[in-house]
Coordinates of C-alpha atoms in Angstrom, one line a residue:
X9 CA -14.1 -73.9 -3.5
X10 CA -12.0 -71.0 -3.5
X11 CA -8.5 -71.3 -2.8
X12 CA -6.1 -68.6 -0.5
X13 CA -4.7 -65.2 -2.3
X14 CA -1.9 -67.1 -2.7
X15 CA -3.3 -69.5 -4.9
X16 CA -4.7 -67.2 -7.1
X17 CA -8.2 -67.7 -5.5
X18 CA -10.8 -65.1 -5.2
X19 CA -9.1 -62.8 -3.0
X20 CA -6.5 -62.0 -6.1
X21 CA -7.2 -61.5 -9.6
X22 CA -5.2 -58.5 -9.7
X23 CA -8.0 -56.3 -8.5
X24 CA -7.6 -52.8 -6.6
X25 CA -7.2 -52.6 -2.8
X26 CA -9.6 -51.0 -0.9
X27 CA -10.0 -49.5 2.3
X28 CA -11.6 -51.6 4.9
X29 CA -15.4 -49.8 5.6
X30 CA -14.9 -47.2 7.4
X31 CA -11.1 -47.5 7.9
X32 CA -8.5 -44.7 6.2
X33 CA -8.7 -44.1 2.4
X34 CA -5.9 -45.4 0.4
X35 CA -5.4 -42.3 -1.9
X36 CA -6.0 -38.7 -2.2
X37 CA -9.2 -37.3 -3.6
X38 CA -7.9 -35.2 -5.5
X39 CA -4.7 -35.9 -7.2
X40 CA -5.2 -39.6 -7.0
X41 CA -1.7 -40.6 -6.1
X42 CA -0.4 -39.7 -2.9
X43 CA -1.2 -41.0 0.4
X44 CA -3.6 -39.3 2.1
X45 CA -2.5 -37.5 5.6
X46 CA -5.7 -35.8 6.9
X47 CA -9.7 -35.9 6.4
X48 CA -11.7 -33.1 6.7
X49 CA -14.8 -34.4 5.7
X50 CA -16.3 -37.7 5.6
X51 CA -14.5 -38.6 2.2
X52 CA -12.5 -36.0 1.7
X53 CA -9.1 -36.9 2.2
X54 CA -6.1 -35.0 1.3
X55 CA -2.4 -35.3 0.7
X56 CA -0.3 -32.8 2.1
X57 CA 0.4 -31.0 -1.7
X58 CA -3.5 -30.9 -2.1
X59 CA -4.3 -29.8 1.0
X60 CA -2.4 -26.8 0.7
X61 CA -3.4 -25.9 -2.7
X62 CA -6.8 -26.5 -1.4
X63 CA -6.3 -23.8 1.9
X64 CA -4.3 -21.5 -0.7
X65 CA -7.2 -21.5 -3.7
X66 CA -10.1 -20.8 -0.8
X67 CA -8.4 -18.0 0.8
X68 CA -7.5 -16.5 -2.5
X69 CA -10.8 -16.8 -4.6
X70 CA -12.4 -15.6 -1.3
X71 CA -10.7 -12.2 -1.9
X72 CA -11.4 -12.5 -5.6
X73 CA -14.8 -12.9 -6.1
X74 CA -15.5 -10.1 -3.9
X75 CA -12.5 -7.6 -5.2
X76 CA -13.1 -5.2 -2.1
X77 CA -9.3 -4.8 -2.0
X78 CA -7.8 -2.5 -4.7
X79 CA -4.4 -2.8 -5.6
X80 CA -2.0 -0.7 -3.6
X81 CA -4.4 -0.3 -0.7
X82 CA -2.8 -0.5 3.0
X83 CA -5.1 -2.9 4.8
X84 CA -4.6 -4.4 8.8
X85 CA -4.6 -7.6 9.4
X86 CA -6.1 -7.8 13.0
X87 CA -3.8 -10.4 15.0
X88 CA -5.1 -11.8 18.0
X89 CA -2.3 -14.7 18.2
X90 CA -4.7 -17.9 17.8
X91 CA -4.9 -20.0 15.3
X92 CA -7.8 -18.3 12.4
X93 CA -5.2 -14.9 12.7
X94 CA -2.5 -16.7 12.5
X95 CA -3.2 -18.8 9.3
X96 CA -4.7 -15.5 8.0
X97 CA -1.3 -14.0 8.5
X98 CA 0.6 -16.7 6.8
X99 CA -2.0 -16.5 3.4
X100 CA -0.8 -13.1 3.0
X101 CA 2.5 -13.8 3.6
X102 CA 2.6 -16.1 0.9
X103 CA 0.5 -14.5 -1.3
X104 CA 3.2 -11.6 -1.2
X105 CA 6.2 -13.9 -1.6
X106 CA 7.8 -14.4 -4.9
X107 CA 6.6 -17.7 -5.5
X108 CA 2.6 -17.4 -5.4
X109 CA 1.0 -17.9 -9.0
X110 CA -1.2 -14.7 -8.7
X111 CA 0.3 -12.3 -6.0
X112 CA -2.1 -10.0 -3.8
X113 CA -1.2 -6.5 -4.4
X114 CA -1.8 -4.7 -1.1
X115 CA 0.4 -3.5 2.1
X116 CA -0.5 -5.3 4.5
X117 CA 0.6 -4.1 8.1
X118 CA -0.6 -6.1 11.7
X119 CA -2.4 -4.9 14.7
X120 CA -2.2 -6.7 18.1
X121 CA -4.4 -5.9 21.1
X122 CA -3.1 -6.6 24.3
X123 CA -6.2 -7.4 26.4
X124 CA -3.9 -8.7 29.6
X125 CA -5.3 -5.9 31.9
X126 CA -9.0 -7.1 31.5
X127 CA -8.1 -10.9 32.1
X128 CA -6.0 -10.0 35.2
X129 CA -2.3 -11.0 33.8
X130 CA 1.0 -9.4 35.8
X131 CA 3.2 -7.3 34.0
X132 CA 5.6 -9.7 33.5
X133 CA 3.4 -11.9 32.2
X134 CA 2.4 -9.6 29.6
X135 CA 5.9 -8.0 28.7
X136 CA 6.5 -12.0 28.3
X137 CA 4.0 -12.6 25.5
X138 CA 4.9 -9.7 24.0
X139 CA 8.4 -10.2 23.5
X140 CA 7.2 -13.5 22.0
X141 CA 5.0 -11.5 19.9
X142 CA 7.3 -9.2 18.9
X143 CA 9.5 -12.1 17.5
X144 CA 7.0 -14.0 15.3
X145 CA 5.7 -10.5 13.9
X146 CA 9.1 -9.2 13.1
X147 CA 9.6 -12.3 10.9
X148 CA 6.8 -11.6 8.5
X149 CA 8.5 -8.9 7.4
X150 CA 5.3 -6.3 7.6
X151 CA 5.0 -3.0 9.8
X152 CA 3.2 -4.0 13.2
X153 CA 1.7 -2.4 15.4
X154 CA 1.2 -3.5 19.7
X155 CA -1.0 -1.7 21.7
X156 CA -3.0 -1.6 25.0
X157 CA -6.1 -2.3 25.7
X158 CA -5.5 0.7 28.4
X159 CA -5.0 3.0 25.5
X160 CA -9.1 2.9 24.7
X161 CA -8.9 5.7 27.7
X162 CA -7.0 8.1 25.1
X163 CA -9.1 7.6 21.7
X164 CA -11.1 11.2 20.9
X165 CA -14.5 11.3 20.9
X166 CA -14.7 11.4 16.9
X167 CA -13.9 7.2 17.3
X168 CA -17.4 7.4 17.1
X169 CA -18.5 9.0 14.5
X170 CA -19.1 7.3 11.1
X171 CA -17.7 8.8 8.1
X172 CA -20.3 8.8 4.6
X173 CA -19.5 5.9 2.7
X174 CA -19.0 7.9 -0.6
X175 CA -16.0 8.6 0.8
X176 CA -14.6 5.2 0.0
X177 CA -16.3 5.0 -3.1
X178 CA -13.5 4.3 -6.3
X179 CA -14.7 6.0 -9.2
X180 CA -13.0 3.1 -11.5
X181 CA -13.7 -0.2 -11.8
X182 CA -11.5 -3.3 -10.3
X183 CA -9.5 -3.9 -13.6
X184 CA -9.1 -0.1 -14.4
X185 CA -7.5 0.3 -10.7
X186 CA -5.4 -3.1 -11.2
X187 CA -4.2 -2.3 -14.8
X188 CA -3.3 1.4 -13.5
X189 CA -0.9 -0.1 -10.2
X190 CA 0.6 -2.4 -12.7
X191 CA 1.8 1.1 -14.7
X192 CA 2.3 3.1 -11.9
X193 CA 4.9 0.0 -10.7
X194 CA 6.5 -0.3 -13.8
X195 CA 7.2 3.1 -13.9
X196 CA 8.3 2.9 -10.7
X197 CA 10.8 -0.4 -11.3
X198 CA 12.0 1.8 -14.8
X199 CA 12.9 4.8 -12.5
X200 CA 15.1 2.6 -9.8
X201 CA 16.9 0.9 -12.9
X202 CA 17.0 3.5 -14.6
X203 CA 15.8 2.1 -17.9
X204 CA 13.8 -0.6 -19.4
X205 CA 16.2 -3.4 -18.8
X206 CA 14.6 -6.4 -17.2
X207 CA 11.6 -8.0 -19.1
X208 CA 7.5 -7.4 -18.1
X209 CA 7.2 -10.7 -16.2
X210 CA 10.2 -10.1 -14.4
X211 CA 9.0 -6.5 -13.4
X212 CA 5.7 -7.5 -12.5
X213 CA 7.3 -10.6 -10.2
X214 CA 8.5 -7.4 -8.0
X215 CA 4.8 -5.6 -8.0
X216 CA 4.1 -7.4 -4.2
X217 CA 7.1 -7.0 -2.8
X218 CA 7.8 -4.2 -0.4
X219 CA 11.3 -2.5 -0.3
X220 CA 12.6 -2.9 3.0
X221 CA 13.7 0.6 3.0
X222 CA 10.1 1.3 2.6
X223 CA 9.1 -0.3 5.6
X224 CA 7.2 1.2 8.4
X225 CA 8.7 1.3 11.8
X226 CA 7.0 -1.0 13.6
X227 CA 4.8 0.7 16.5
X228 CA 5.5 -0.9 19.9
X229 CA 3.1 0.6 23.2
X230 CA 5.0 2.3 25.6
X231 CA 5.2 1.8 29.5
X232 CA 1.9 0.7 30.9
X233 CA 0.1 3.1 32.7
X234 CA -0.6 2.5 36.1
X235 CA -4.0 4.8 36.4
X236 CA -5.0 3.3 33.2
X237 CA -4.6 -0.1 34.2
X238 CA -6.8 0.7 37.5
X239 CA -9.6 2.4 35.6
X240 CA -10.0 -0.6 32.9
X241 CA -9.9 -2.8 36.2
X242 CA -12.8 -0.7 37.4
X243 CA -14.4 -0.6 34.3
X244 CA -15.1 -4.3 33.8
X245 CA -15.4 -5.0 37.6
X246 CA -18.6 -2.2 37.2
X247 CA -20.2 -5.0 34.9
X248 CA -22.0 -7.5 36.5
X249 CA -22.3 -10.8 33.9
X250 CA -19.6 -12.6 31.7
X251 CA -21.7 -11.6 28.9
X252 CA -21.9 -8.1 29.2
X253 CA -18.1 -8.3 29.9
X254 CA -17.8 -10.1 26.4
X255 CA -19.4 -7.8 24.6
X256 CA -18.3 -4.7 26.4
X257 CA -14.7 -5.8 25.6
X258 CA -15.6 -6.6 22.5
X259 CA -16.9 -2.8 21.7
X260 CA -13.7 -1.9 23.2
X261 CA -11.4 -3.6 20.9
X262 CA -13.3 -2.6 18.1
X263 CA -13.3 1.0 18.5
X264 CA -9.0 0.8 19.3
X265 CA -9.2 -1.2 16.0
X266 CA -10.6 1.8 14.0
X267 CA -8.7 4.4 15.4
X268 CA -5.5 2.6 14.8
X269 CA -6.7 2.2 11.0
X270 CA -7.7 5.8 10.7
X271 CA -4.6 7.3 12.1
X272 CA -2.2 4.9 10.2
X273 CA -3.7 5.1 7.1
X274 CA -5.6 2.0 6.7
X275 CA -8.6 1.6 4.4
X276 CA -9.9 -2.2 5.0
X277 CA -8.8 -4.4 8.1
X278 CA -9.2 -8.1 8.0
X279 CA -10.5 -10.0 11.2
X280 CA -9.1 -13.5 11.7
X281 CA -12.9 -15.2 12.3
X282 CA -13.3 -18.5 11.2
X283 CA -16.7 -20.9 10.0
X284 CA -17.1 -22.0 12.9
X285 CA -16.8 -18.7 15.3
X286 CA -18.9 -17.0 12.9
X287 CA -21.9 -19.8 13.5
X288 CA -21.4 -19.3 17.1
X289 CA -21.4 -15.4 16.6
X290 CA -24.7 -15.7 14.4
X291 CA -26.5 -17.2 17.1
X292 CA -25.3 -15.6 20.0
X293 CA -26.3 -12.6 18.7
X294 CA -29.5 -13.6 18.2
X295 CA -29.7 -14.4 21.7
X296 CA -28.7 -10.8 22.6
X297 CA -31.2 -8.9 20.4
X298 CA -28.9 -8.1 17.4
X299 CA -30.3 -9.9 14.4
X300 CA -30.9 -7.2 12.7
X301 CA -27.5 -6.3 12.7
X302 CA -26.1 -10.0 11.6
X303 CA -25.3 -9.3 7.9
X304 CA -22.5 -6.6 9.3
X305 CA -21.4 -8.7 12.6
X306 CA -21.3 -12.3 10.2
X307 CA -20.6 -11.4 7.2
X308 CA -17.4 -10.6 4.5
X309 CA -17.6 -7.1 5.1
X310 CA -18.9 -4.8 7.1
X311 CA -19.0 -1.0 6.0
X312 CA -20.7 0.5 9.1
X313 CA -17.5 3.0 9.7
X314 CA -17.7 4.1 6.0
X315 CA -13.9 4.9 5.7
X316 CA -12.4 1.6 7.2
X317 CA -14.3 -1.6 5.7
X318 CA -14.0 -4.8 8.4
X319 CA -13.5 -8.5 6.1
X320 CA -13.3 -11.6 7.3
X321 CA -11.4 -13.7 4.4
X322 CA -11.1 -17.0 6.8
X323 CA -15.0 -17.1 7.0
X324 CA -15.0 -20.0 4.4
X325 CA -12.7 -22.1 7.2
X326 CA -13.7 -24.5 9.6
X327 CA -12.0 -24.7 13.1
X328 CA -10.8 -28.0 12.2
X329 CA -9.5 -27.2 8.8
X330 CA -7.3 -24.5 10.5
X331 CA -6.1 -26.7 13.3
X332 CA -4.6 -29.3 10.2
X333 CA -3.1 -26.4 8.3
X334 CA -1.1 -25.0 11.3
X335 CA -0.3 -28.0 12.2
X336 CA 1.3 -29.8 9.2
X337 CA 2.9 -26.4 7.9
X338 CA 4.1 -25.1 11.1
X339 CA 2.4 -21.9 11.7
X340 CA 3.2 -20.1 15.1
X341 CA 0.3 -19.4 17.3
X342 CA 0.4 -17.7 20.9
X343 CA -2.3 -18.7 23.3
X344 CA -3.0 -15.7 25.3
X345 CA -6.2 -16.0 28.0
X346 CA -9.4 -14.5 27.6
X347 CA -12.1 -13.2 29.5
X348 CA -14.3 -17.0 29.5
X349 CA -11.3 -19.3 29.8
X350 CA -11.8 -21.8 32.1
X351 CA -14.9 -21.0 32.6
X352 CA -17.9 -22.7 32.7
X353 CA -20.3 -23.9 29.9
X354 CA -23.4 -21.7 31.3
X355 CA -21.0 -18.8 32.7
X356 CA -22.1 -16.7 29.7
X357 CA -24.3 -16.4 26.8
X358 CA -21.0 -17.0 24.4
X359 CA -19.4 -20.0 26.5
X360 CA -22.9 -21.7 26.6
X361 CA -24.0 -21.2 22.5
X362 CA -20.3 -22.2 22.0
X363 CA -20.5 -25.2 23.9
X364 CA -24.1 -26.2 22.7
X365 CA -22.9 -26.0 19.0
X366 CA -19.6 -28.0 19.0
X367 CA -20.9 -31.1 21.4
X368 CA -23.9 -31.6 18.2
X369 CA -20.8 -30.8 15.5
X370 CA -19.1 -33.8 16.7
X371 CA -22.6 -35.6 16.6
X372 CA -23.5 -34.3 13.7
X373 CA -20.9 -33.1 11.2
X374 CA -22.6 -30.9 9.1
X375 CA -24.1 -28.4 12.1
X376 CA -21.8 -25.3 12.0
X377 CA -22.3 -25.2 8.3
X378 CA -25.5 -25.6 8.1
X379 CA -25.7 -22.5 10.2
X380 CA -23.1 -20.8 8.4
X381 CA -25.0 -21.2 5.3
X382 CA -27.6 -20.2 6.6
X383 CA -26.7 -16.9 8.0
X384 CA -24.8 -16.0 4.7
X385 CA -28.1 -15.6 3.5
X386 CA -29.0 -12.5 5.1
X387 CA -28.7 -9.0 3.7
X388 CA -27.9 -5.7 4.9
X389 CA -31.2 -3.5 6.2
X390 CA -32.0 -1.2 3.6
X391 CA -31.3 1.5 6.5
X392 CA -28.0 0.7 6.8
X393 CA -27.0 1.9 2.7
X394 CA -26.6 5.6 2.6
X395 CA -24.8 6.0 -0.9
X396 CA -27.5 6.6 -2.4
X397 CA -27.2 10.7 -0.8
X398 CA -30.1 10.4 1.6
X399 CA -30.0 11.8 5.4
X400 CA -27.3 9.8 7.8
X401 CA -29.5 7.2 9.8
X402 CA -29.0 7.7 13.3
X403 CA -26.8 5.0 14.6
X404 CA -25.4 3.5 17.6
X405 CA -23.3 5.3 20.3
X406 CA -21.3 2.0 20.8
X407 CA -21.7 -0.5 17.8
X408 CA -22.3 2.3 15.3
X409 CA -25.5 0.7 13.7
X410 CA -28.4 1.6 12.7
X411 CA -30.2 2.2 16.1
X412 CA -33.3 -0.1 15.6
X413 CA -35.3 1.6 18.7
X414 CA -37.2 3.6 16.5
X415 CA -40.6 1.2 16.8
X416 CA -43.9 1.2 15.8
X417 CA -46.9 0.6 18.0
X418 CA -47.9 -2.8 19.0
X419 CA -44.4 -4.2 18.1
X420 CA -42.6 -6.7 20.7
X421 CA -39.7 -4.2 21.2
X422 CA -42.3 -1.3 22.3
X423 CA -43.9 -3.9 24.7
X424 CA -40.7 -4.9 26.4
X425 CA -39.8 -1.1 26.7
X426 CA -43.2 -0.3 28.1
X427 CA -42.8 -3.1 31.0
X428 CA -39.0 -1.6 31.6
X429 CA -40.2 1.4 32.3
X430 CA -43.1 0.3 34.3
X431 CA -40.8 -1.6 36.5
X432 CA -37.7 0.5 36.7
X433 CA -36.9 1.9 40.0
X434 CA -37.4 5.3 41.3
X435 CA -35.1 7.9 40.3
X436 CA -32.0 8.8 42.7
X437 CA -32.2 11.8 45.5
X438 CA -30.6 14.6 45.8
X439 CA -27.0 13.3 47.4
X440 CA -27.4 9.7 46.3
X441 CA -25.1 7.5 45.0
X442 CA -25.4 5.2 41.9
X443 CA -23.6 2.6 43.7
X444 CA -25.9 2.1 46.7
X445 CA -27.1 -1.1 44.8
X446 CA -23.8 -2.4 44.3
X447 CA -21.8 -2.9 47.9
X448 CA -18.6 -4.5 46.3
X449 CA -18.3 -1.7 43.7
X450 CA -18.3 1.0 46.5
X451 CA -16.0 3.8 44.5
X452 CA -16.6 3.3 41.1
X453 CA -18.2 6.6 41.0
X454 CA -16.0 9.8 41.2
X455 CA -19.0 11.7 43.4
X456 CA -22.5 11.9 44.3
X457 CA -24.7 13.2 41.3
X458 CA -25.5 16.8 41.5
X459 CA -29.2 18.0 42.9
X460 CA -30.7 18.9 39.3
X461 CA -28.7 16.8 37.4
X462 CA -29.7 14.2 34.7
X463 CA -28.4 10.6 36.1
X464 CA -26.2 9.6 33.0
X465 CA -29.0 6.7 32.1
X466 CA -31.7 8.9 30.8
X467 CA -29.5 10.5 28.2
X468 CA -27.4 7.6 27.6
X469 CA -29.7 5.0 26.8
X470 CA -31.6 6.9 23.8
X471 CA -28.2 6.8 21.7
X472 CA -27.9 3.1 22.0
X473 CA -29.4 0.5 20.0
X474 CA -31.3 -2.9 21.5
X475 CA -28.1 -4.9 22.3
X476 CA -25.7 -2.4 23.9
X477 CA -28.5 -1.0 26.2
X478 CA -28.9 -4.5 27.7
X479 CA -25.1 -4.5 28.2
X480 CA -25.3 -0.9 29.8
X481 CA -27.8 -2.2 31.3
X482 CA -25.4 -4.6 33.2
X483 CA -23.3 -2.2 34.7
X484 CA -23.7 -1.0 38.4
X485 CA -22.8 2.9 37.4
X486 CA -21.5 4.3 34.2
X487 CA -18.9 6.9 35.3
X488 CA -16.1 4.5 35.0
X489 CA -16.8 4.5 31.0
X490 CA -13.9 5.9 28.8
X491 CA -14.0 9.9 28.5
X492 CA -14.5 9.8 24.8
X493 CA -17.8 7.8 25.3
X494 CA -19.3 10.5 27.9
X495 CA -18.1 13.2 25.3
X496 CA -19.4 12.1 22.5
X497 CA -23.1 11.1 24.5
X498 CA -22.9 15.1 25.4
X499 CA -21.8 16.3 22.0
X500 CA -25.1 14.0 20.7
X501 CA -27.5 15.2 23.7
X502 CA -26.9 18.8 23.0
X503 CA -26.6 18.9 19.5
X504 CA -30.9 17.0 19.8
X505 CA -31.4 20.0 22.2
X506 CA -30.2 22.4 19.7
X507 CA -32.4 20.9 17.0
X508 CA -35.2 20.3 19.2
X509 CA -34.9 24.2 20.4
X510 CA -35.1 25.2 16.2
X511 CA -38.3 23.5 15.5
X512 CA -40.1 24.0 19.1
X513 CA -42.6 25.7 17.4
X514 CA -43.5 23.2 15.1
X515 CA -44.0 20.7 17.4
X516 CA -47.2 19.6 19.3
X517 CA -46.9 19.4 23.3
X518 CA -47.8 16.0 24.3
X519 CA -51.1 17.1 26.3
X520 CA -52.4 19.0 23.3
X521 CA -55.0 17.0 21.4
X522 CA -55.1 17.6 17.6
X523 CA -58.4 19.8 16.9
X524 CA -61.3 17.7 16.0
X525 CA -62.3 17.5 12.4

């Protein structure tokens, strides 16, 4: 019979140790040697070393095997304080540092969006979260910028307008740009020096770094306005569902996004969405009638704005992957409340796909990927691609897509409109008020329409795709919009009159029958 360990029985021999089944590996996969502190997959275990070589290499070939980033471009990192933005930040900050391998070569500045007003947070509150703000962002070193949701009230009506995309179109290739900032820096390095003096690698180990002299001021809000403060308040208490609220904020913080680009300069921003919110973004907006726009609201980029291209370099991460990172290197995070906290599962569209997907991800592991994968599958719409010279598609007044109302007969889309407008209630009298409906929003509209007048539906409605109709739609009245929506809808309405005036002879009345052949 076998004797004990001790006595040199089966149990020794001198063979390996293994892990009990299904207790914690003994090594690391990867380099073999050190003990393991984490497992993100079923297998996968990681040292701490690894593990950060492993977030590092993702993040950087990410950016690399799509080279939408040229060197020496300005590009905004869009913080929101949670975790995905605030790894995001750190990968840059450490790809600009001097020790990274292979350094990025862009400026990177950050953008934060205070979105207090919406979810009902005090002043002090908010000036709170700021100043905490205001003290992880000033560490990074880069130019930042705060601003207020509020500030949406303030943007110019050509916010929505997209520009042609040849006008971000680089006439050189990717090594022809990266070759020329290398000379343009040594030149530059030769010129503060003023000579040759230090050696190539020890010149091009200064290319990332930004001279703090050359900083930008950081760009901190003002005092809040108080009238602006009321109208966003009357804004989102206009909209009757969480979801519409969602995606009306969502539209919101969007357009303040772009403008801030635009008027500082930026060419690409980089939003902080992870694997897993991405999956939960695919199929919620399935749900809410925008799958044909899910290759630009899913995927790397997105180049509906033309001039400012929209990446998403922590795609490739899962929620869980993030939390480890953060956790075992010590990234700062801020947790600032959103519309659907606290709320419940089947409050909104968002909370309840949100919920539905990460109870069958602890079930089943592999579920947000598989519909990751799945979704990074789709292409853009042939529509969508205008570099090719043809006429702009008409898009979107709010999301600036395509506008996929333009249907054929005997599609779903034409049946669903047909059966709106069958049931849609009779128009408004003279003296009316679009708020009759709606007792607790009693004055959200400025005054009574006008006798004669066009209620703002009928002319608003025709520059809006699927999606942001139903979350117009939502909304007891539409005067409390921002100005530079209501401007732009009139700029669009008259400029369709004007066209429609120059070919009025051209065109067939709608009781005229076509002469018989």
């Amino acid at each position: 019979m076998c004797e004990s360990e001790e006595g040199g029985g089966c149990g020794g021999g001198g063979r390996p140790a293994r892990a009990p089944r299904g207790g914690r590996p003994l090594k690391c996969m990867k380099c073999k040697e050190g003990p393991p502190v984490l497992i993100i997959r079923v297998g996968d275990a990681f040292c701490k070393a690894c593990f950060k070589d492993y977030f590092v290499h993702k993040f950087r070939a990410l950016l690399g095997k799509n080279r939408c980033i040229f060197p020496g471009e300005k590009v905004l990192l869009a913080f929101s304080g949670g975790p995905a933005s605030s790894a995001m930040v750190r990968q840059v900050q450490e790809g600009l540092s001097r020790e990274a391998a292979k350094k990025l070569r862009f400026k990177p500045g950050i953008l934060f969006v205070d979105e207090g007003g919406v979810c009902g947070q005090g002043l002090e509150k908010r000036g709170e979260v700021r100043s905490q703000l205001e003290r992880i962002l000033r560490a990074t070193g880069f130019p930042y910028h705060l601003v207020n949701l509020e500030e949406v009230f303030g943007l110019p009506g050509s916010i929505l307008r997209a520009v042609s995309h040849s006008a971000t179109d680089h006439s050189q290739s990717y090594k022809e740009a990266v070759d020329g900032f290398i000379q343009q820096q040594e030149l530059l390095q030769c010129e503060r020096t003023g000579g040759p003096g230090e050696s190539l690698p020890g010149r091009l180990a200064e290319l990332s770094i930004q001279d703090p002299s050359e900083k930008e001021t950081a760009e901190v809000p003002g005092p809040l306005s108080i009238s602006h403060t009321a109208e966003l308040t009357r804004l989102f208490g206009a909209v009757k569902t969480l979801t519409a609220r969602e995606e009306l904020l969502q539209t919101l913080r969007n357009h303040l996004i772009l403008h801030v680009a635009r008027t500082s300069g930026y060419t690409k921003v980089m939003m902080g969405d992870s694997c897993t919110r991405v999956a939960v973004k695919l199929l919620t907006n399935l749900c809410l009638g925008r799958g044909a726009f899910l290759a630009g609201d899913t995927g790397f980029s997105d180049g509906r704005h033309g001039d400012v291209l929209v990446l998403r370099p922590m795609r490739e991460y899962s929620a869980k992957e993030i939390a480890f990172y953060n956790r075992l290197f010590g990234v700062p995070a801020i947790f600032t409340p959103a519309l659907a906290t606290k709320a419940p599962d089947r409050a909104s569209i968002h909370r309840l796909i949100e919920s539905f997907l990460c109870k069958l991800q602890s079930d089943f592991p592999s579920t947000v990927s598989t519909v990751y994968r799945t979704g990074e599958k789709l292409g853009a719409a042939p529509g969508d691609d205008d570099s090719d010279g043809a006429t702009e598609p008409e898009r979107c007044l709010l999301c600036l897509c395509t506008l996929d109302t333009n249907v054929v007969d005997g599609s779903s889309l034409q049946s669903t409109l047909l059966s709106e407008e069958l049931c849609q209630k009779p128009p408004l009298s003279a003296g009316s008020s679009c708020c009759e409906d709606a007792p607790t929003q009693t004055g959200c509209c400025k005054a009574p329409p006008v006798a004669g007048a066009i209620p703002p539906q009928v002319w608003l409605l025709p520059l809006l795709c699927y999606s942001c109709r139903l979350t117009i739609k939502d909304m007891s009245c539409l005067e409390p919009l921002p100005p530079y929506i209501h401007s732009e809808a009139e700029r669009r309405r008259r400029s369709r009159a004007a066209m429609k005036q120059e070919i009025q002879e051209f065109l067939l009345e709608d009781d005229e029958a076509p002469p018989a052949s």
